Short mmCIF file of C-alpha atoms in Angstrom, two decimals:
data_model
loop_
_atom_site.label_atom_id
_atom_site.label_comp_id
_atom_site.label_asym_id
_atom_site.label_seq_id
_atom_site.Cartn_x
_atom_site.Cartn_y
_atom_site.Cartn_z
CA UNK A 210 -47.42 58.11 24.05
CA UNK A 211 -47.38 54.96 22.67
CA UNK A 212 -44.88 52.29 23.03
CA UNK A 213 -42.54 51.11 20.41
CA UNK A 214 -42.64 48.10 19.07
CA UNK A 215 -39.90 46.16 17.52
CA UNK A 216 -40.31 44.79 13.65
CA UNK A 217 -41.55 41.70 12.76
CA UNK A 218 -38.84 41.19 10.42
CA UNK A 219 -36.13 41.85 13.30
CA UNK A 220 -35.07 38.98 14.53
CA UNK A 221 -34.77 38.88 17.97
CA UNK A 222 -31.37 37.62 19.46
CA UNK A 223 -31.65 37.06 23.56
CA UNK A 224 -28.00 37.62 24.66
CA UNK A 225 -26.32 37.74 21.38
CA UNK A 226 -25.14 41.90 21.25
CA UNK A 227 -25.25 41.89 25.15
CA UNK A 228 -22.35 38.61 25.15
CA UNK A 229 -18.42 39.98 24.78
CA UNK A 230 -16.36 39.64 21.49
CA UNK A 231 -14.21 37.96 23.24
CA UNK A 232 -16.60 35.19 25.09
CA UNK A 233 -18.24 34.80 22.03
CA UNK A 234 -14.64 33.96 19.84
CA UNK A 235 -13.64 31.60 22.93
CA UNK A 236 -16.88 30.02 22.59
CA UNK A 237 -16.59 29.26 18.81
CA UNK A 238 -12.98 28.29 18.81
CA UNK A 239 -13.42 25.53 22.11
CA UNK A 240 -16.72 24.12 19.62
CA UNK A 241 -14.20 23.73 16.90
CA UNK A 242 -10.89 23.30 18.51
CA UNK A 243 -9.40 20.40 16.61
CA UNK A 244 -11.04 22.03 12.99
CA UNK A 245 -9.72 25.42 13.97
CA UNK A 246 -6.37 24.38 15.24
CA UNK A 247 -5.43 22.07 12.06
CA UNK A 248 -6.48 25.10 9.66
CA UNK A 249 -4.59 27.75 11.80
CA UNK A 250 -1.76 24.87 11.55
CA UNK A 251 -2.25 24.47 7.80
CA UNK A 252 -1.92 28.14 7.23
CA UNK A 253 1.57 28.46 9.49
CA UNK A 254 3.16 25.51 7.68
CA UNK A 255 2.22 27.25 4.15
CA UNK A 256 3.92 30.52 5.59
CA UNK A 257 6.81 28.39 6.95
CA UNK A 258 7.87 26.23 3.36
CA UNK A 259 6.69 29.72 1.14
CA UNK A 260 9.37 31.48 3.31
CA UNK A 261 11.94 28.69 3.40
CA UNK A 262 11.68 27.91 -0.44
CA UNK A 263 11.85 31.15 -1.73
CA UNK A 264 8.25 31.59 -2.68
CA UNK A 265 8.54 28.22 -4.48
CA UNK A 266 5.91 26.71 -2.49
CA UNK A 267 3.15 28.85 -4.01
CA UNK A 268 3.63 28.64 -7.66
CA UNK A 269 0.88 27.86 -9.83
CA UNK A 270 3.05 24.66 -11.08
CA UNK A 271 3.79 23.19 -7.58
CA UNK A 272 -0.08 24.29 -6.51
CA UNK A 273 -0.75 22.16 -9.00
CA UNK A 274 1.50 19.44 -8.56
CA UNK A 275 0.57 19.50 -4.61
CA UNK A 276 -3.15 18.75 -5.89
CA UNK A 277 -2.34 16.02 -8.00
CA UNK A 278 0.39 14.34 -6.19
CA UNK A 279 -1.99 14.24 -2.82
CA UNK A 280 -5.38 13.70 -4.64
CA UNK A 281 -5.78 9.78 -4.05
CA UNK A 282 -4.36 10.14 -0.40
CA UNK A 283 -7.62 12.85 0.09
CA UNK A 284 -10.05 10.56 -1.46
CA UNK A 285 -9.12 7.76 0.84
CA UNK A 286 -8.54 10.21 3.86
CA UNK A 287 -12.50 10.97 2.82
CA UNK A 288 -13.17 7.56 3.21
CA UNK A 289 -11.46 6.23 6.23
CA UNK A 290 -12.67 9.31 8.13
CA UNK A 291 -16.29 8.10 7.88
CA UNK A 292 -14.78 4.58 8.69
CA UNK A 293 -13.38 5.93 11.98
CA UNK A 294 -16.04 7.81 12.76
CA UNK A 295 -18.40 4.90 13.27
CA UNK A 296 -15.68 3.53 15.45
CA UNK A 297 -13.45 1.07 13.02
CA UNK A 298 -10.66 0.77 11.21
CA UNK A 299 -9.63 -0.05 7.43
CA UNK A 300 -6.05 -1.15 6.77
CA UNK A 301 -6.50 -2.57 3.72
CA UNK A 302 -7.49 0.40 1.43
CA UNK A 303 -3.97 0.88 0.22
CA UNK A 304 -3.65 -3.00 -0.87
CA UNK A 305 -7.24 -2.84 -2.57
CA UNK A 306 -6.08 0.86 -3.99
CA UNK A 307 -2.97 -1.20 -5.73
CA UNK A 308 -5.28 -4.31 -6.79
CA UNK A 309 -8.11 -2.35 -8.37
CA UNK A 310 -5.48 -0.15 -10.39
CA UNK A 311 -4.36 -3.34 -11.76
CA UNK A 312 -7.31 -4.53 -12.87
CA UNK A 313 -8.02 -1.87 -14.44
CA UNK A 314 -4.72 -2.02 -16.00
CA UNK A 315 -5.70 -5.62 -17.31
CA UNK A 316 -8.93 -4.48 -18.38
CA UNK A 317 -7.60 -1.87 -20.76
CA UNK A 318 -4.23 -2.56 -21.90
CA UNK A 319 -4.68 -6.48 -22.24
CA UNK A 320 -8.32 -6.85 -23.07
CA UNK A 321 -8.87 -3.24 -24.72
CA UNK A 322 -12.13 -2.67 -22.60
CA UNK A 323 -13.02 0.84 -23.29
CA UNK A 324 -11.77 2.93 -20.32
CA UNK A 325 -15.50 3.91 -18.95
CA UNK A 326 -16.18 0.43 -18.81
CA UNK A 327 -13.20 -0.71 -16.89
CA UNK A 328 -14.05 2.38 -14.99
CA UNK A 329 -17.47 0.98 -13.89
CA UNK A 330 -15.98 -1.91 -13.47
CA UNK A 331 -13.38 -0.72 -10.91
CA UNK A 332 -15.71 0.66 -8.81
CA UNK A 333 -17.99 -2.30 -8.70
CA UNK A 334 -14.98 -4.24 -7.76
CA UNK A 335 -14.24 -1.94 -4.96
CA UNK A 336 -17.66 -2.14 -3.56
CA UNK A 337 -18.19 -5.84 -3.83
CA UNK A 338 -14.73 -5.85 -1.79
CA UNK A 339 -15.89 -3.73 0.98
CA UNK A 340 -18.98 -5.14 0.93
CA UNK A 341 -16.90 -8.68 1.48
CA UNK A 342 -15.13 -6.54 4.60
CA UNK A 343 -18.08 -4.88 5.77
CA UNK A 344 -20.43 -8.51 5.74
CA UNK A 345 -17.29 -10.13 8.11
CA UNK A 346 -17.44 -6.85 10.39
CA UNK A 347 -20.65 -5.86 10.62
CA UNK A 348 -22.71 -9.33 10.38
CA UNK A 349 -20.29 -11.84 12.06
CA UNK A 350 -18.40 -9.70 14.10
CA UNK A 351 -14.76 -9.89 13.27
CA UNK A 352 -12.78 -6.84 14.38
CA UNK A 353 -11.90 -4.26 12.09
CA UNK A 354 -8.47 -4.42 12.48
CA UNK A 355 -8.53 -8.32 11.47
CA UNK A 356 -10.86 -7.95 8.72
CA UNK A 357 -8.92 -5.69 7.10
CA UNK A 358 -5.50 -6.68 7.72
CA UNK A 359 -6.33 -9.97 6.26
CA UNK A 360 -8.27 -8.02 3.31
CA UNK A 361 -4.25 -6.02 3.20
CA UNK A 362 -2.49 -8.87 2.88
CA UNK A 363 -5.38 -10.82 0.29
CA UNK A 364 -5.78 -7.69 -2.01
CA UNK A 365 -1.67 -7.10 -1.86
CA UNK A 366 -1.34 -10.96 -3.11
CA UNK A 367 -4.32 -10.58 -5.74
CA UNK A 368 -2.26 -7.62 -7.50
CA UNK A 369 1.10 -9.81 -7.36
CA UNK A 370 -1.01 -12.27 -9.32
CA UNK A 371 -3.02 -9.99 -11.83
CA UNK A 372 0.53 -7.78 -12.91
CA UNK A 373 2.97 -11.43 -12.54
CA UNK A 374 5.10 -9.31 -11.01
CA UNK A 375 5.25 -6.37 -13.84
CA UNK A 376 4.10 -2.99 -14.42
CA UNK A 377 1.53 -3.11 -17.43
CA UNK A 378 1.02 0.29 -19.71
CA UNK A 379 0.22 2.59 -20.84
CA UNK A 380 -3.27 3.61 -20.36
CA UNK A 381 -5.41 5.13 -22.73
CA UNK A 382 -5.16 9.15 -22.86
CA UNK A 383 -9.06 9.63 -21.67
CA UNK A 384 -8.27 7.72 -18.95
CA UNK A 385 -4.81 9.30 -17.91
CA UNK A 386 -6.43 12.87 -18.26
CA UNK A 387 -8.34 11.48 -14.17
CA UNK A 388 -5.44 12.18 -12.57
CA UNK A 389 -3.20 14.75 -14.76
CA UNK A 390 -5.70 16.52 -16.84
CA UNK A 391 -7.03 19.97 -16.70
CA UNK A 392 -10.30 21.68 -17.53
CA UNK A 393 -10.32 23.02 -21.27
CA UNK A 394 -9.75 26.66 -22.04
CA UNK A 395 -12.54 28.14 -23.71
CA UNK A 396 -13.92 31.36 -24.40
CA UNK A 397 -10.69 34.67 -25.73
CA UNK A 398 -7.67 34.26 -25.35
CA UNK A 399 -6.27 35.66 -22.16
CA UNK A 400 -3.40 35.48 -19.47
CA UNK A 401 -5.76 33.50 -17.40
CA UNK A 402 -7.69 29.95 -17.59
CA UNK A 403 -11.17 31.22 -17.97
CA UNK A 404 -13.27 28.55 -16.93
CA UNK A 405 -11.23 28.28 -13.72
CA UNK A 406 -11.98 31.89 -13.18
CA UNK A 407 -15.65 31.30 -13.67
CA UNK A 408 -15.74 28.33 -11.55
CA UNK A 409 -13.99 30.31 -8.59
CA UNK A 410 -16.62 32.84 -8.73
CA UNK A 411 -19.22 30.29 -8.21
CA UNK A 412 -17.56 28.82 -5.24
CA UNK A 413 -16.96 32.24 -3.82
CA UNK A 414 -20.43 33.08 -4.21
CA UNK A 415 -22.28 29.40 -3.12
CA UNK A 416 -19.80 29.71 0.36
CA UNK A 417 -20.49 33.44 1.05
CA UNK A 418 -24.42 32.48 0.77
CA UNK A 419 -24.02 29.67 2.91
CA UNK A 420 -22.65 31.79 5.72
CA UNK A 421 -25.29 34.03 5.02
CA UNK A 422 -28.04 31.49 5.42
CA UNK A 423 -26.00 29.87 8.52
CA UNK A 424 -26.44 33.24 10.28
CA UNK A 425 -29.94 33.60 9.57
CA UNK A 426 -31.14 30.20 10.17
CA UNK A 427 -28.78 30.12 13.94
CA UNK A 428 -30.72 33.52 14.45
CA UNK A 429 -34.41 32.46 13.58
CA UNK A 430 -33.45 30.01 16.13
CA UNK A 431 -32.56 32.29 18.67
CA UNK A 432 -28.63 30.77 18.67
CA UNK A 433 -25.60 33.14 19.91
CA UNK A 434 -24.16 34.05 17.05
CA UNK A 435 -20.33 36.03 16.16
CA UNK A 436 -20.70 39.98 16.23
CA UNK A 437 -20.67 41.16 12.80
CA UNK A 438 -17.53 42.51 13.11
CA UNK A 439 -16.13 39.37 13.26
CA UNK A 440 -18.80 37.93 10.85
CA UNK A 441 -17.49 40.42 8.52
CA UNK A 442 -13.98 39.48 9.11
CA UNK A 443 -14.88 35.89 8.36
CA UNK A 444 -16.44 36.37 5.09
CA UNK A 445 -13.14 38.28 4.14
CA UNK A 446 -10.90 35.76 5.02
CA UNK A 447 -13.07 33.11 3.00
CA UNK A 448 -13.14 35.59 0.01
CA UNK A 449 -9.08 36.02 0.30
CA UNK A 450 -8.33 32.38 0.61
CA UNK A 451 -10.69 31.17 -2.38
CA UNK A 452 -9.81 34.39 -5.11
CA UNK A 453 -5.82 33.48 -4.09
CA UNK A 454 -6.33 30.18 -4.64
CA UNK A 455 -8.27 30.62 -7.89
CA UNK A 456 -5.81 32.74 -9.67
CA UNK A 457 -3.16 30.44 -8.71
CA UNK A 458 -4.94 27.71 -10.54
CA UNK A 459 -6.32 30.19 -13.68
CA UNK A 460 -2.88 31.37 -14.20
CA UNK A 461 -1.22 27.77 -14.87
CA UNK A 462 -3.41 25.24 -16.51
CA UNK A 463 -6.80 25.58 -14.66
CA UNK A 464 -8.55 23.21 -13.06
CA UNK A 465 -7.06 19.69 -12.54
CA UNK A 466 -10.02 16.95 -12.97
CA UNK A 467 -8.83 15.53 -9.78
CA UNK A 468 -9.43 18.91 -8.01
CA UNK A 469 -13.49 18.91 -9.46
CA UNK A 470 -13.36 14.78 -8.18
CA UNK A 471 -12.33 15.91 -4.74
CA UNK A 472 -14.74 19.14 -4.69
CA UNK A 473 -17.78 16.67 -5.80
CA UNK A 474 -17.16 14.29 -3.05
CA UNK A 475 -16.10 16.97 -0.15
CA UNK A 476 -19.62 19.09 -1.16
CA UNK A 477 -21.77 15.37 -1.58
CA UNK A 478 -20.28 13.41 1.43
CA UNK A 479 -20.44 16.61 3.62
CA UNK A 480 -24.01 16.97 3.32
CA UNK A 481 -24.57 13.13 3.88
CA UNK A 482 -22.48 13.30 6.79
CA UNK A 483 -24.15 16.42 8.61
CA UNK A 484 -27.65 16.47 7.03
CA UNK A 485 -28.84 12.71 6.29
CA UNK A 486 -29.91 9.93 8.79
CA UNK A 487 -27.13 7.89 7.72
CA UNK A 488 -24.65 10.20 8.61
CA UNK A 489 -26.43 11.03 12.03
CA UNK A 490 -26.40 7.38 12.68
CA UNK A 491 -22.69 6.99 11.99
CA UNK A 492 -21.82 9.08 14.48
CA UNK A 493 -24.18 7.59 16.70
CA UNK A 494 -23.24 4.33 16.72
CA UNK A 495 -19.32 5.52 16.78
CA UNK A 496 -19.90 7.63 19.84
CA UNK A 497 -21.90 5.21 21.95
CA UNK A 498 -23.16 1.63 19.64
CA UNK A 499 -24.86 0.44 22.95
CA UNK A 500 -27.08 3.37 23.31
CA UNK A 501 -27.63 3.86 19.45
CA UNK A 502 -28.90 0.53 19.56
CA UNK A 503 -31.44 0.94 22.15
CA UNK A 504 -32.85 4.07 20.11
CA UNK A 505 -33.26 2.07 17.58
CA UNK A 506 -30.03 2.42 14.76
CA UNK A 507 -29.24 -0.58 12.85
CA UNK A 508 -26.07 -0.63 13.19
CA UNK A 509 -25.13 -3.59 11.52
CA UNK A 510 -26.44 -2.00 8.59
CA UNK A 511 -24.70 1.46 8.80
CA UNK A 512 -21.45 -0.39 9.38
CA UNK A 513 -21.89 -2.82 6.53
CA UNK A 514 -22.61 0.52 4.83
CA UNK A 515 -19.38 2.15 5.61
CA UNK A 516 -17.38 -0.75 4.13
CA UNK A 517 -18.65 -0.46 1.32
CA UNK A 518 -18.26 2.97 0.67
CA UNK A 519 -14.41 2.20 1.78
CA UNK A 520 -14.08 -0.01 -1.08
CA UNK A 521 -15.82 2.32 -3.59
CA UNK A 522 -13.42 5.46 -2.67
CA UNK A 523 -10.30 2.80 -2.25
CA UNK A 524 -11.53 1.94 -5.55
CA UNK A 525 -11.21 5.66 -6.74
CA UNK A 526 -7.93 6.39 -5.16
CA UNK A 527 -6.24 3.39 -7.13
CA UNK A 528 -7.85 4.61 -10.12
CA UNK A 529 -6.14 8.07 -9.77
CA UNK A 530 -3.19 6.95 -9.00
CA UNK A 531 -2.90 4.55 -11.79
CA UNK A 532 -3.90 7.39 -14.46
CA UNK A 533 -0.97 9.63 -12.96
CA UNK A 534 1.64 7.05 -13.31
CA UNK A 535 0.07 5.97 -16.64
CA UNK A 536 0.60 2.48 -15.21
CA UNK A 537 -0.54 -0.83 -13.39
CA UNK A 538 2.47 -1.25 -11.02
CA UNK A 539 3.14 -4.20 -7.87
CA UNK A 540 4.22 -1.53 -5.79
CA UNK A 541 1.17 1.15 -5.98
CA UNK A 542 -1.06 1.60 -2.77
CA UNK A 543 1.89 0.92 -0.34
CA UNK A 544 1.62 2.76 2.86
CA UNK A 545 -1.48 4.75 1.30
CA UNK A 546 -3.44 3.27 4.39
CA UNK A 547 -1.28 5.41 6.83
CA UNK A 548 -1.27 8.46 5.17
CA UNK A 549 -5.19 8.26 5.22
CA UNK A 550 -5.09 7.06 8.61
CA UNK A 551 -3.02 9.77 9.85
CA UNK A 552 -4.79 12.87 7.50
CA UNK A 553 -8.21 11.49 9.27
CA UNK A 554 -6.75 11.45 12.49
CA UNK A 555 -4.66 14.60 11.91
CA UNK A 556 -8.04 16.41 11.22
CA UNK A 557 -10.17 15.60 14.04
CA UNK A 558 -11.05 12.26 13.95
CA UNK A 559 -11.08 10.51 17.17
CA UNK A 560 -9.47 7.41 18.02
CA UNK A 561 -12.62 6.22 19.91
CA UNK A 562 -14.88 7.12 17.15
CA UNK A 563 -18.16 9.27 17.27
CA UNK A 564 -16.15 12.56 15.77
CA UNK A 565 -14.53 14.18 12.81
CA UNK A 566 -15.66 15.81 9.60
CA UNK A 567 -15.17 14.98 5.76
CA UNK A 568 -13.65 18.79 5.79
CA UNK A 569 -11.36 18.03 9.06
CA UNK A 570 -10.18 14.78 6.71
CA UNK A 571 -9.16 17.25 3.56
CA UNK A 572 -7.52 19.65 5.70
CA UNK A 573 -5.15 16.91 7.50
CA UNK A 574 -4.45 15.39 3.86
CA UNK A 575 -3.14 18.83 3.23
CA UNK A 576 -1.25 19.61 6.14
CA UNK A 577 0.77 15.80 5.07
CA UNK A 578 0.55 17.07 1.59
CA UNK A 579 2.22 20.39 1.90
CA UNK A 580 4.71 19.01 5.27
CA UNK A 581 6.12 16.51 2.28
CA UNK A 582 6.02 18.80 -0.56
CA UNK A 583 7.52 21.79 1.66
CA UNK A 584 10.38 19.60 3.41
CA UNK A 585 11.31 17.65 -0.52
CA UNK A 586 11.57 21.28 -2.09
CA UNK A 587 14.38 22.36 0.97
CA UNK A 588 15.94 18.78 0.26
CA UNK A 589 14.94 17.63 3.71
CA UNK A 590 15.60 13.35 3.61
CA UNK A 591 12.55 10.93 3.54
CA UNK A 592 14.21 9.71 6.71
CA UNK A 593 13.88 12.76 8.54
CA UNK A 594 10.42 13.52 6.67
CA UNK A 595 8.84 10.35 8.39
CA UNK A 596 10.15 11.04 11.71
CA UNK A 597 8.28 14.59 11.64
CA UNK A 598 5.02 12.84 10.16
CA UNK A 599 4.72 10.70 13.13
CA UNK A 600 5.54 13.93 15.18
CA UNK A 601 2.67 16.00 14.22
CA UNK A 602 0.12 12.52 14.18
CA UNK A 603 1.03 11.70 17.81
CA UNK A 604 0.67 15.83 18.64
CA UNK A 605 -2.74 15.48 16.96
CA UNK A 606 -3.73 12.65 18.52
CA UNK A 607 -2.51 13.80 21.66
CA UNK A 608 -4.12 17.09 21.42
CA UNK A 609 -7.69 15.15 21.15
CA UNK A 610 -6.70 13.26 24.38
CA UNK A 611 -5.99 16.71 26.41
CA UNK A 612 -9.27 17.98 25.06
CA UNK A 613 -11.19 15.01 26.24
CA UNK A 614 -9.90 14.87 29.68
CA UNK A 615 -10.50 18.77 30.07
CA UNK A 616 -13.77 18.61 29.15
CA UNK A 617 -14.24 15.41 31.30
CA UNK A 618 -12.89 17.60 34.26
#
């Protein structure tokens, strides 16, 4: 008789079916710990304020208010998490935030420069001043923390002098629509913002393929992977999360703008950070510069680099903020540095560089976002708001530092 044989097109997984459910979910979760944790976190304080506020917390208006009022605090988050991650610090993004807003507010309201110009213009000025950061960092050898606390307190001064101590508006209405405009409704008329419902269908489907092709590429390589059953339950979850959040959205306005800016840079610097040399050198150099050195990273440059991206999505942030408000102010960007600081650190970034992810630096944005939205809606104080802030960034931080010494063990 002769002996089986198994397909070609099986793909054969050595210890996958023959490892426990349960070994296998331990496994995943201690790989992912902080990422796991802060979502698991995110999804209790959601429960938490949609329970305590009446359901308030969920409406399409405050989903969309949550988006908009958090949106520059992401983009920097974005930012400083890649900043961190190559093992330095950026206090100044909040001060250059405030200084290229009102630039931009001089550009356009004073000089009537078209607003896609001023734009441009913007974000070349938030380059050229990370660049300026990056060149005293990376090149000379100044410590991040000086670097950019002198860059804070230049950049705060510079926007003193451009506004002379007033607010300047208002901006024109293409540029407001950045950070409070919506998607246009086309196609019939219905109860429901079509495009956003389109949109969400794409995501759905581009995330469920992904998981698909992460499965199939971990088992070509003869990786452990989840039982299906649990594969299966993961695919629902993502399918739950991203149709709830879509008809949320589709049944208000749609789509904020700032919602597609965020998406654009979460899918484009996620890639960079886990699939380009750049990225792989970032975290090289932030988990151990000495060695990354000797293999050959340059990482003056990759600093340098960082900086300057800093500036460019500083750049952004002010931008955003300044089309909400409609309005150049002296007081925009203040504490913005923390709050990036803190969503970075709050979603896995570690304080002696070499780890986090651009998705880890969303998801602590929106644990901040929704712990201030959810505690204003109850009528919790902004006194009492800041004391649980600092809370949950020294648990996070302190949760890394229990990790690392029982893995060290």
């Amino acid at each position: 008789m002769a002996q089986t044989t198994e397909s070609p097109e099986t793909p054969v997984l050595p210890q996958t079916e023959r490892a426990s459910t349960g070994a296998l979910l331990t496994r995943a979760l201690r790989g992912n710990v902080r990422q796991y944790g802060m979502l698991v976190a995110l999804a209790l304080i959601v429960l938490l304020f949609q329970f305590w506020t009446d359901g308030i917390l969920l409406q399409p208006l405050n989903i969309t208010n949550l988006i908009q009022q958090n949106g520059y605090i992401l983009i920097l988050a974005i930012g400083m998490m890649i900043v961190i991650i190559a093992g330095h610090i950026d206090l100044s993004v909040g001060s250059l935030a405030a200084f290229v807003g009102a630039a931009s507010a001089v550009m356009m309201v004073k000089h009537q420069v078209p607003w896609p110009v001023a734009l441009v213009a913007a974000l070349l000025i938030g380059a050229l001043a990370g660049a300026w950061q990056g060149f005293w960092i990376a090149y000379i050898g100044i410590p991040s923390f000086i670097v950019t606390l002198a860059g804070m307190l230049l950049f705060r001064g510079g926007t003193q002098i451009l506004l002379q101590g007033q607010s300047i508006a208002p901006f024109p209405t293409g540029f407001q629509k950045i950070g409070s405009g919506f998607l246009p409704q086309v196609g019939p008329a219905t109860n429901y913002h079509n495009l956003t419902l389109l949109i969400g269908a794409a995501v759905l489907a581009v995330a469920v393929l992904q998981e698909v092709r992460g499965r199939r590429q971990a088992a070509s390589y003869g990786l452990e992977l989840l039982p299906i059953g649990l594969f299966a339950a993961k695919l629902a979850a993502i399918t739950a999360a991203v149709a709830v959040f879509t008809m949320l959205l589709a049944s208000y306005h749609g789509v904020p703008i700032v919602l597609l800016i965020l998406g654009g840079l979460l899918v484009g610097f996620g890639y960079l950070m886990r699939n380009s040399i750049l990225g792989r050198h970032t975290y090289a150099i932030g988990g151990n510069e000495a060695a990354a050195k000797l293999s050959g990273v340059k990482s003056k440059r990759v600093v340098f680099l960082a900086f300057v991206n800093m500036g460019v999505l500083a750049a952004l942030a002010g931008l955003v903020f300044a089309a909400r408000l409609n309005a150049g102010t002296p007081q925009a960007g203040i504490n913005f540095e923390l709050e990036a600081i803190a969503a970075a650190f709050i979603g896995g970034a570690s304080a002696t560089g070499g780890v986090g992810t651009v998705l880890g630096a969303i998801i602590g944005g929106l644990v901040l976002g929704v712990l201030n939205n959810g505690m204003s809606l109850v009528g919790i104080g902004t006194d009492y708001q800041q004391v649980i802030k600092g809370l949950v960034l020294l648990a996070a931080v302190g949760f890394d530092v229990y990790n690392k010494r029982k893995v060290g063990s």
